[in-house]
Amino acid sequence: MSHSQLQTPYFMIDEAKLIQNLETAKKLKELSGVKLVLALKCFSTWGVFDIIKPYLDGTTSSGPYEVKLGHETFGGETHAYSVGYTEQDVLEVADIADKLIFNSQSQLAYYRHLVEGKASLGLRLNPGVSVAGQDLANPARKYSRLGVQAAHIDAQVFDALDGVMFHMNCENKSADSFVALLDSISEQFGQYLDKMQWVSLGGGVFFTWPGYELEKLAAALKAFAEKHGVQLYLEPGEAIITKTTDLVVTVVDIVENEKKTAIVDSATEAHRLDTLIYDEPASILEATDGAPHHYVIGSCSCLAGDQFCETQFSEPLKIGQRLHILDSAGYTMVKLNWFNGIKMPSIYCQRSSGEVVKLNEFGYADFKRSLSQWSV
Ligand SMILES: Cc1ncc(COP(=O)(O)O)c(C=O)c1O
């Protein structure tokens, strides 16, 4: 099937690009001894897990259904974490998780007895230091509810624990700054870490970014693991699927109000939500910086400020033309929603062989069912 025959909007995951990232992940594992579990909150499109499985050690999750999905479709180690478990959640995940990580000492105290003898027990700690560009995504922000701060630790809880998890990075592209965080963690929590079997350092380490100092990161991870006598984990999401996937859309109209806006058959609010939440404009494959034809790439939703980006093209855009919105895998497919009843993008994978495989498609029935199955 050629791409031009596919109906937009759709996501196209490129296997060859995915494998490039996974090879970097493999190198990091070999150099450092770290284990890597895929953060399903970022990317859960299980139709491509057969490509990822040989490279990573398992999955980590942020809610009970992700635990189940990781266990069922990925296998390997299944880490279960949630900011707030109900008792029912704990009962459900304890049987299928290898590690169950609580967010607070109170949740640990309530539910520990349901986990003992089933999964390895962990607690999230908050180091109070972080590298995150935006406050919204900063786990160490003021009044953070994510993990236990050093000052609030009851030292006795470590007697019951096998491991701890930290997560304090968001798209951190600097190995040096990560090493500084490790030093701070060692200094604040070292006495406790020495008693643990495993430590997860969370996600947000952008080790597949071009020019990332992978060897420096690997050496620091190895030294940290040896110093504290622990098996280290990272929980990469974005680093694994960055730059692998386009969201392909069609220009359906062009309007002008001081600026020209090309309206496409997709919306950030429904299909690429983080564009809006983090105010991070998308990049378009067909655009050329500084070229003469300036457009806002606007969405077909009703939200006034819903736009993908403003950019330039060497030729005027035409209705019916396709645009490729780059780097659209992370935190997109997991956040798809039916706002405005806009057609949801299909999901495809372009295999390294060139073959295009359909992973999902959605229709009116899916929209309708998501709203009610039964009427009064
Ligand atoms: C606990 C935890 N682990 C891992 C991740 C994955 O982060 P990223 O996709 O930036 O690597 C996140 C992201 O929010 C997280 O909260």
Coordinates of C-alpha atoms and ligand atoms in Angstrom, one line a residue:
M1 CA 0.0 0.0 0.0
S2 CA 1.5 3.4 -0.9
H3 CA 1.2 6.2 1.5
S4 CA -0.8 8.4 -0.9
Q5 CA -3.6 5.8 -0.8
L6 CA -4.0 6.1 3.0
Q7 CA -6.8 8.3 4.3
T8 CA -5.6 11.1 6.5
P9 CA -5.3 11.8 9.4
Y10 CA -3.0 9.0 10.3
F11 CA 0.1 8.2 12.3
M12 CA 3.0 6.5 10.5
I13 CA 5.5 4.8 12.8
D14 CA 8.8 4.2 11.0
E15 CA 10.4 0.9 12.1
A16 CA 13.9 1.8 10.9
K17 CA 13.9 5.0 12.9
L18 CA 12.6 3.1 15.9
I19 CA 15.4 0.6 15.7
Q20 CA 18.0 3.4 15.5
N21 CA 16.8 4.6 18.9
L22 CA 16.6 1.1 20.2
E23 CA 20.2 0.4 19.2
T24 CA 21.3 3.4 21.2
A25 CA 19.3 2.0 24.2
K26 CA 21.0 -1.3 23.7
K27 CA 24.4 0.3 23.8
L28 CA 23.5 2.2 27.0
K29 CA 22.5 -1.1 28.6
E30 CA 25.7 -2.8 27.5
L31 CA 28.0 0.0 28.7
S32 CA 26.3 0.7 32.1
G33 CA 24.4 -2.5 33.2
V34 CA 21.2 -0.5 33.6
K35 CA 17.9 -2.2 32.8
L36 CA 15.4 -0.3 30.7
V37 CA 11.6 -0.5 31.0
L38 CA 9.4 1.3 28.5
A39 CA 7.2 4.0 30.1
L40 CA 3.7 3.1 28.7
K41 CA 2.3 6.5 29.7
C42 CA 4.3 7.9 26.8
F43 CA 3.8 5.2 24.2
S44 CA 1.5 2.1 24.4
T45 CA 0.9 1.2 20.8
W46 CA 1.4 -2.5 21.4
G47 CA 1.1 -3.4 17.7
V48 CA 4.9 -2.5 17.5
F49 CA 6.0 -4.1 20.7
D50 CA 7.5 -7.0 18.8
I51 CA 10.0 -4.6 17.4
I52 CA 10.8 -3.1 20.8
K53 CA 10.8 -6.3 23.0
P54 CA 14.3 -7.6 22.0
Y55 CA 15.9 -4.4 23.1
L56 CA 14.2 -3.5 26.4
D57 CA 13.6 -5.4 29.7
G58 CA 9.9 -4.7 30.2
T59 CA 7.5 -1.9 30.9
T60 CA 6.5 0.5 33.6
S61 CA 3.1 2.0 34.1
S62 CA 1.2 4.8 35.7
G63 CA -2.3 3.2 36.1
P64 CA -3.7 -0.3 36.5
Y65 CA -4.7 -0.8 32.8
E66 CA -1.1 0.0 31.7
V67 CA 0.1 -2.7 34.1
K68 CA -2.2 -5.2 32.5
L69 CA -1.3 -4.1 29.0
G70 CA 2.5 -4.3 29.7
H71 CA 2.1 -7.8 31.2
E72 CA -0.1 -9.1 28.3
T73 CA 1.6 -7.5 25.3
F74 CA 5.2 -6.9 26.2
G75 CA 6.2 -9.3 28.9
G76 CA 9.6 -9.2 30.6
E77 CA 9.5 -7.2 33.8
T78 CA 6.3 -5.4 34.6
H79 CA 6.7 -2.5 36.9
A80 CA 3.6 -1.1 38.5
Y81 CA 3.4 2.5 39.8
S82 CA 0.6 4.8 40.5
V83 CA 0.3 8.2 42.1
G84 CA -2.8 6.9 43.9
Y85 CA -3.9 3.3 44.1
T86 CA -7.3 2.1 45.3
E87 CA -7.3 -1.2 47.2
Q88 CA -9.0 -2.8 44.2
D89 CA -6.1 -1.6 41.9
V90 CA -3.5 -3.1 44.3
L91 CA -5.4 -6.4 44.4
E92 CA -5.5 -6.5 40.6
V93 CA -1.9 -5.5 39.8
A94 CA -0.1 -7.3 42.6
D95 CA -0.6 -10.7 40.9
I96 CA 0.9 -9.6 37.5
A97 CA 3.5 -7.0 38.5
D98 CA 7.1 -7.9 39.2
K99 CA 7.6 -4.6 41.1
L100 CA 4.9 -2.6 42.8
I101 CA 5.9 1.0 43.6
F102 CA 3.9 3.2 46.0
N103 CA 3.9 6.9 45.8
S104 CA 3.7 7.6 49.5
Q105 CA 4.4 6.1 52.9
S106 CA 0.7 6.1 53.7
Q107 CA -0.2 4.0 50.6
L108 CA 2.7 1.7 51.5
A109 CA 1.4 1.3 55.0
Y110 CA -2.2 0.6 53.9
Y111 CA -1.5 -1.9 51.1
R112 CA 1.9 -3.5 51.8
H113 CA 0.3 -6.6 53.1
L114 CA -1.5 -7.1 49.8
V115 CA 1.8 -7.2 47.9
E116 CA 4.1 -9.1 50.2
G117 CA 5.0 -12.5 48.8
K118 CA 3.8 -11.4 45.3
A119 CA 5.7 -8.5 43.9
S120 CA 8.9 -6.7 44.9
L121 CA 8.0 -3.7 47.0
G122 CA 9.1 -0.2 46.1
L123 CA 8.5 3.4 47.2
R124 CA 8.9 6.6 45.1
L125 CA 11.2 9.2 46.6
N126 CA 11.4 12.8 45.6
P127 CA 14.9 14.2 45.5
G128 CA 13.7 17.8 45.4
V129 CA 16.0 18.5 42.5
S130 CA 15.2 18.1 38.8
V131 CA 15.8 19.0 35.2
A132 CA 12.5 20.0 33.6
G133 CA 11.8 22.9 31.3
Q134 CA 8.3 23.6 32.5
D135 CA 6.8 23.7 36.0
L136 CA 3.8 21.7 34.9
A137 CA 6.1 18.7 34.2
N138 CA 8.5 19.3 37.1
P139 CA 8.2 16.4 39.6
A140 CA 10.2 18.5 42.1
R141 CA 8.0 21.6 41.8
K142 CA 6.8 23.3 45.0
Y143 CA 4.2 21.3 47.0
S144 CA 4.8 18.3 44.7
R145 CA 2.7 15.2 45.5
L146 CA 5.0 12.9 43.6
G147 CA 7.1 10.8 46.0
V148 CA 8.5 11.2 49.5
Q149 CA 10.9 14.1 50.2
A150 CA 14.0 13.4 52.2
A151 CA 12.8 15.4 55.2
H152 CA 9.6 13.3 55.4
I153 CA 11.1 9.9 55.3
D154 CA 10.4 7.5 58.2
A155 CA 13.7 5.5 58.1
Q156 CA 11.9 2.3 59.3
V157 CA 9.9 1.9 56.0
F158 CA 13.1 0.8 54.3
D159 CA 13.1 -2.4 56.3
A160 CA 10.1 -3.5 54.3
L161 CA 11.3 -2.2 50.9
D162 CA 13.2 -3.9 48.1
G163 CA 13.7 -0.8 46.0
V164 CA 13.0 2.8 45.3
M165 CA 12.0 4.9 42.3
F166 CA 13.0 8.5 41.5
H167 CA 11.7 10.5 38.5
M168 CA 13.0 14.0 38.2
N169 CA 13.8 14.6 34.5
C170 CA 11.8 15.9 31.6
E171 CA 13.6 15.8 28.2
N172 CA 17.0 16.3 29.9
K173 CA 19.6 16.4 27.1
S174 CA 22.6 17.0 29.3
A175 CA 24.5 14.1 30.8
D176 CA 26.4 16.5 33.1
S177 CA 23.2 17.8 34.7
F178 CA 21.9 14.2 35.1
V179 CA 25.2 13.3 36.9
A180 CA 24.7 16.3 39.2
L181 CA 21.2 14.9 40.1
L182 CA 22.8 11.5 40.8
D183 CA 25.3 13.1 43.2
S184 CA 22.5 14.9 45.0
I185 CA 20.5 11.6 45.3
S186 CA 23.5 9.7 46.6
E187 CA 24.2 12.4 49.2
Q188 CA 20.6 12.7 50.4
F189 CA 19.5 9.1 50.3
G190 CA 22.7 7.0 50.1
Q191 CA 22.2 5.4 53.5
Y192 CA 18.9 4.0 52.4
L193 CA 19.9 3.1 48.9
D194 CA 22.7 0.9 50.3
K195 CA 20.0 -1.4 51.8
M196 CA 18.0 -1.7 48.5
Q197 CA 18.2 -4.3 45.8
W198 CA 17.1 -2.0 43.0
V199 CA 16.7 1.7 42.2
S200 CA 14.8 3.2 39.3
L201 CA 15.9 6.6 38.2
G202 CA 12.7 7.2 36.1
G203 CA 12.4 8.6 32.7
G204 CA 13.1 11.9 31.0
V205 CA 16.7 11.2 30.2
F206 CA 17.0 12.0 26.5
F207 CA 19.9 9.7 25.7
T208 CA 18.9 9.3 22.0
W209 CA 19.1 13.0 21.3
P210 CA 21.8 13.8 18.7
G211 CA 25.1 14.5 20.4
Y212 CA 24.0 13.1 23.8
E213 CA 27.1 12.1 25.8
L214 CA 26.0 8.4 26.2
E215 CA 29.4 7.2 27.5
K216 CA 29.3 9.8 30.3
L217 CA 25.8 8.8 31.3
A218 CA 26.7 5.1 31.2
A219 CA 29.8 5.6 33.3
A220 CA 27.8 7.6 35.9
L221 CA 25.1 4.9 36.1
K222 CA 27.6 2.2 36.5
A223 CA 29.5 4.0 39.3
F224 CA 26.2 4.8 41.1
A225 CA 25.0 1.1 40.9
E226 CA 28.4 -0.1 42.2
K227 CA 28.5 2.5 45.0
H228 CA 25.1 1.5 46.4
G229 CA 25.1 -2.2 45.4
V230 CA 21.9 -1.9 43.4
Q231 CA 20.4 -3.0 40.1
L232 CA 19.6 0.3 38.3
Y233 CA 16.7 0.9 36.0
L234 CA 15.7 3.8 33.7
E235 CA 12.1 4.2 32.5
P236 CA 12.4 5.8 29.1
G237 CA 9.4 6.8 27.1
E238 CA 10.2 9.7 24.8
A239 CA 13.8 8.7 24.3
I240 CA 12.7 5.4 22.7
I241 CA 10.1 6.8 20.2
T242 CA 11.5 10.3 19.5
K243 CA 11.5 11.2 15.8
T244 CA 10.0 7.9 14.7
T245 CA 6.5 9.0 13.8
D246 CA 4.7 11.5 11.6
L247 CA 1.1 12.6 12.0
V248 CA 0.0 12.9 8.4
V249 CA -2.8 15.4 7.7
T250 CA -4.5 17.1 4.7
V251 CA -5.1 20.8 4.1
V252 CA -8.9 21.2 3.9
D253 CA -9.1 25.0 3.6
I254 CA -7.1 28.1 3.6
V255 CA -8.4 31.2 5.2
E256 CA -6.9 34.7 5.6
N257 CA -7.2 37.2 8.5
E258 CA -4.0 39.3 8.3
K259 CA -2.2 35.9 8.3
K260 CA -3.0 32.9 6.1
T261 CA -4.2 29.8 8.0
A262 CA -4.1 26.4 6.4
I263 CA -6.8 24.3 8.2
V264 CA -6.0 20.6 8.4
D265 CA -8.1 17.6 9.1
S266 CA -6.7 17.1 12.6
A267 CA -6.5 19.0 15.9
T268 CA -3.9 19.4 18.5
E269 CA -6.6 19.2 21.2
A270 CA -7.7 15.8 20.0
H271 CA -4.6 14.2 18.4
R272 CA -1.5 16.0 19.6
L273 CA -2.5 17.4 23.0
D274 CA 0.9 18.3 24.3
T275 CA 1.3 20.9 21.5
L276 CA -1.4 22.8 23.4
I277 CA -0.7 21.9 27.0
Y278 CA 3.0 22.7 26.8
D279 CA 2.7 25.4 24.1
E280 CA 5.3 23.6 22.0
P281 CA 4.7 24.3 18.3
A282 CA 5.0 21.3 16.0
S283 CA 7.5 21.0 13.1
I284 CA 6.3 20.2 9.6
L285 CA 8.4 18.1 7.2
E286 CA 7.4 20.2 4.1
A287 CA 8.2 23.6 5.7
T288 CA 11.4 25.6 5.1
D289 CA 12.5 28.1 7.7
G290 CA 12.6 31.6 6.2
A291 CA 10.8 30.6 2.9
P292 CA 8.4 33.3 1.5
H293 CA 5.0 31.7 2.1
H294 CA 4.0 32.1 5.7
Y295 CA 1.1 30.0 7.2
V296 CA -0.5 29.2 10.5
I297 CA -1.2 25.5 10.5
G298 CA -4.6 25.5 12.1
S299 CA -6.7 22.7 13.4
C300 CA -10.3 21.8 12.4
S301 CA -11.5 22.0 16.0
C302 CA -13.6 24.8 17.4
L303 CA -11.0 26.0 19.9
A304 CA -9.9 29.4 18.8
G305 CA -6.2 28.9 19.7
D306 CA -5.9 25.4 18.4
Q307 CA -3.0 25.5 16.0
F308 CA 0.0 23.2 15.3
C309 CA 2.5 25.9 14.5
E310 CA 3.3 28.9 12.3
T311 CA 5.8 28.2 9.6
Q312 CA 7.0 29.0 6.1
F313 CA 6.9 27.1 2.8
S314 CA 8.7 27.7 -0.5
E315 CA 5.5 27.3 -2.5
P316 CA 1.9 28.4 -1.6
L317 CA 0.0 25.6 0.1
K318 CA -2.9 24.0 -1.8
I319 CA -6.2 22.5 -0.6
G320 CA -5.8 18.7 -0.7
Q321 CA -2.1 18.8 0.0
R322 CA -0.7 16.5 2.7
L323 CA 1.5 17.7 5.5
H324 CA 3.7 15.6 7.8
I325 CA 3.7 16.7 11.4
L326 CA 7.0 15.4 12.7
D327 CA 7.9 13.7 15.9
S328 CA 4.3 12.7 16.8
A329 CA 4.6 9.4 18.7
G330 CA 5.2 10.4 22.4
Y331 CA 2.2 11.3 24.5
T332 CA -0.1 11.5 21.4
M333 CA -1.7 8.1 20.7
V334 CA -2.1 7.5 24.4
K335 CA -4.0 10.8 24.7
L336 CA -6.3 10.6 21.6
N337 CA -9.8 11.9 22.3
W338 CA -13.0 12.4 20.4
F339 CA -13.4 16.2 21.0
N340 CA -15.6 17.7 18.3
G341 CA -16.3 14.3 16.8
I342 CA -13.2 14.7 14.6
K343 CA -12.1 11.6 12.8
M344 CA -9.4 9.9 14.9
P345 CA -6.2 9.2 13.1
S346 CA -5.5 5.6 12.0
I347 CA -2.2 4.1 13.1
Y348 CA 0.3 2.5 10.7
C349 CA 3.8 1.1 10.8
Q350 CA 6.2 1.3 7.9
R351 CA 8.3 -1.8 8.3
S352 CA 12.0 -1.7 7.4
S353 CA 11.1 -3.8 4.4
G354 CA 8.9 -1.0 3.1
E355 CA 5.7 -2.8 3.8
V356 CA 3.0 -0.6 5.5
V357 CA 1.0 -2.4 8.2
K358 CA -2.2 -1.1 9.7
L359 CA -2.3 -1.2 13.5
N360 CA -5.5 0.5 14.2
E361 CA -8.4 2.4 12.6
F362 CA -11.3 4.1 14.2
G363 CA -14.8 4.8 13.0
Y364 CA -18.1 6.4 14.0
A365 CA -19.0 3.3 16.1
D366 CA -16.0 3.9 18.3
F367 CA -16.9 7.5 18.8
K368 CA -20.5 6.7 19.7
R369 CA -19.5 3.9 22.1
S370 CA -17.1 6.1 23.9
L371 CA -20.0 8.3 24.9
S372 CA -22.7 5.9 25.9
Q373 CA -23.5 2.2 25.4
W374 CA -26.9 2.3 26.9
S375 CA -29.6 5.0 27.1
V376 CA -31.9 5.9 29.9
Ligands
LIG1 C1 7.5 8.0 36.8 C2 7.8 8.2 35.3 N1 8.6 7.4 34.7 C3 8.9 7.6 33.4 C4 8.4 8.6 32.6 C5 8.7 8.7 31.2 O1 9.3 9.9 30.9 P1 9.8 10.2 29.4 O2 8.8 9.9 28.4 O3 10.1 11.7 29.4 O4 11.1 9.4 29.2 C6 7.5 9.5 33.3 C7 6.9 10.7 32.6 O5 6.2 11.4 33.1 C8 7.2 9.3 34.7 O6 6.4 10.1 35.3

